XYZ file of C-alpha atoms in Angstrom:
115
model
C 0.813 18.346 21.428
C -1.421 15.692 19.849
C -3.284 15.176 23.127
C -3.940 18.895 23.417
C -5.171 19.117 19.823
C -7.353 16.056 20.409
C -8.971 17.645 23.473
C -9.845 20.786 21.487
C -11.319 18.701 18.669
C -13.256 16.456 21.044
C -14.709 19.453 22.899
C -16.311 20.504 19.589
C -17.379 16.959 18.575
C -14.779 16.958 15.811
C -13.084 13.702 14.854
C -9.301 13.882 14.643
C -7.393 11.395 12.478
C -3.595 11.184 12.566
C -1.543 9.363 9.956
C 2.204 9.770 10.531
C 2.519 13.587 10.721
C -0.685 14.469 8.852
C -3.711 15.479 10.905
C -7.256 15.466 9.536
C -10.386 16.796 11.193
C -13.942 15.803 10.396
C -17.032 17.509 11.740
C -19.546 20.288 11.379
C -17.899 22.659 13.874
C -14.735 23.204 11.837
C -14.372 26.916 11.236
C -11.739 29.647 11.274
C -11.842 29.903 15.087
C -11.132 26.159 15.396
C -8.323 26.359 12.822
C -6.757 29.336 14.619
C -6.777 27.424 17.928
C -5.146 24.356 16.344
C -2.447 26.504 14.707
C -1.754 28.207 18.074
C -1.201 24.812 19.706
C 1.106 23.630 16.920
C 3.164 26.846 17.087
C 3.374 26.553 20.876
C 5.288 23.316 20.336
C 7.529 25.092 17.799
C 6.194 23.232 14.769
C 5.244 24.873 11.499
C 2.341 24.351 9.135
C 2.638 24.781 5.412
C -0.337 26.897 4.381
C -0.712 24.918 1.158
C -1.284 21.774 3.254
C -4.420 23.203 4.878
C -7.428 21.949 2.943
C -11.159 21.940 3.484
C -13.381 19.279 1.938
C -17.159 19.000 1.690
C -18.646 16.608 4.236
C -19.392 13.718 1.855
C -16.198 14.046 -0.187
C -13.399 11.456 -0.260
C -10.317 12.964 1.362
C -6.760 11.999 0.418
C -4.005 12.238 3.017
C -0.522 10.920 2.224
C -1.811 8.638 -0.532
C -4.554 7.204 1.656
C -8.243 7.825 1.020
C -10.521 8.526 3.971
C -13.973 7.257 3.016
C -16.763 7.450 5.608
C -14.173 7.504 8.385
C -12.296 4.448 7.093
C -8.838 4.309 5.532
C -8.444 2.897 2.029
C -5.378 2.811 -0.208
C -5.630 5.177 -3.157
C -6.478 3.421 -6.451
C -3.032 4.240 -7.826
C -1.485 1.727 -5.413
C -3.594 -1.091 -6.852
C -2.737 0.062 -10.375
C 0.964 -0.029 -9.485
C 0.590 -3.588 -8.175
C -1.051 -4.741 -11.404
C 1.796 -3.211 -13.415
C 4.467 -4.755 -11.189
C 2.849 -8.200 -11.443
C 3.407 -8.117 -15.204
C 7.179 -7.742 -14.807
C 8.216 -11.400 -14.490
C 11.719 -12.322 -13.353
C 12.605 -8.762 -12.342
C 13.997 -8.735 -8.789
C 13.457 -4.977 -8.327
C 9.828 -5.279 -9.447
C 9.338 -8.211 -7.062
C 10.751 -6.219 -4.145
C 8.565 -3.218 -5.008
C 5.547 -5.531 -5.284
C 6.225 -6.933 -1.811
C 6.557 -3.394 -0.455
C 3.301 -2.231 -2.087
C 1.441 -5.281 -0.776
C 2.734 -4.664 2.758
C 1.747 -0.992 2.523
C -1.809 -1.910 1.535
C -2.020 -4.528 4.314
C -0.989 -1.922 6.898
C -3.734 0.435 5.779
C -6.511 -2.123 5.342
C -5.749 -3.927 8.617
C -6.264 -0.652 10.492
C -9.380 0.427 8.627
């Protein structure tokens, strides 16, 4: 399914970004005809799309997908993740906070190492 969607996007010079099960498209040729074709492909593979998940953003706008910001084609953790880390660092001697801090740091490393 993803290969088929990618081919449609590429044929229109549209960049496709996949993060887990979220798909983002970037390009000037995104229109209703393109969206209809993508939805047809997804339905063909018996998947469903939640209408409220379909969003259009202006070209120079920061896009957020699953807590990750897409800025100029690069992935960046949303600011809230850094804020959470600062709060967790203040909780000394709390094992749960330490474990959450490790998890948040690993999450950010995964995103920034692939950016």
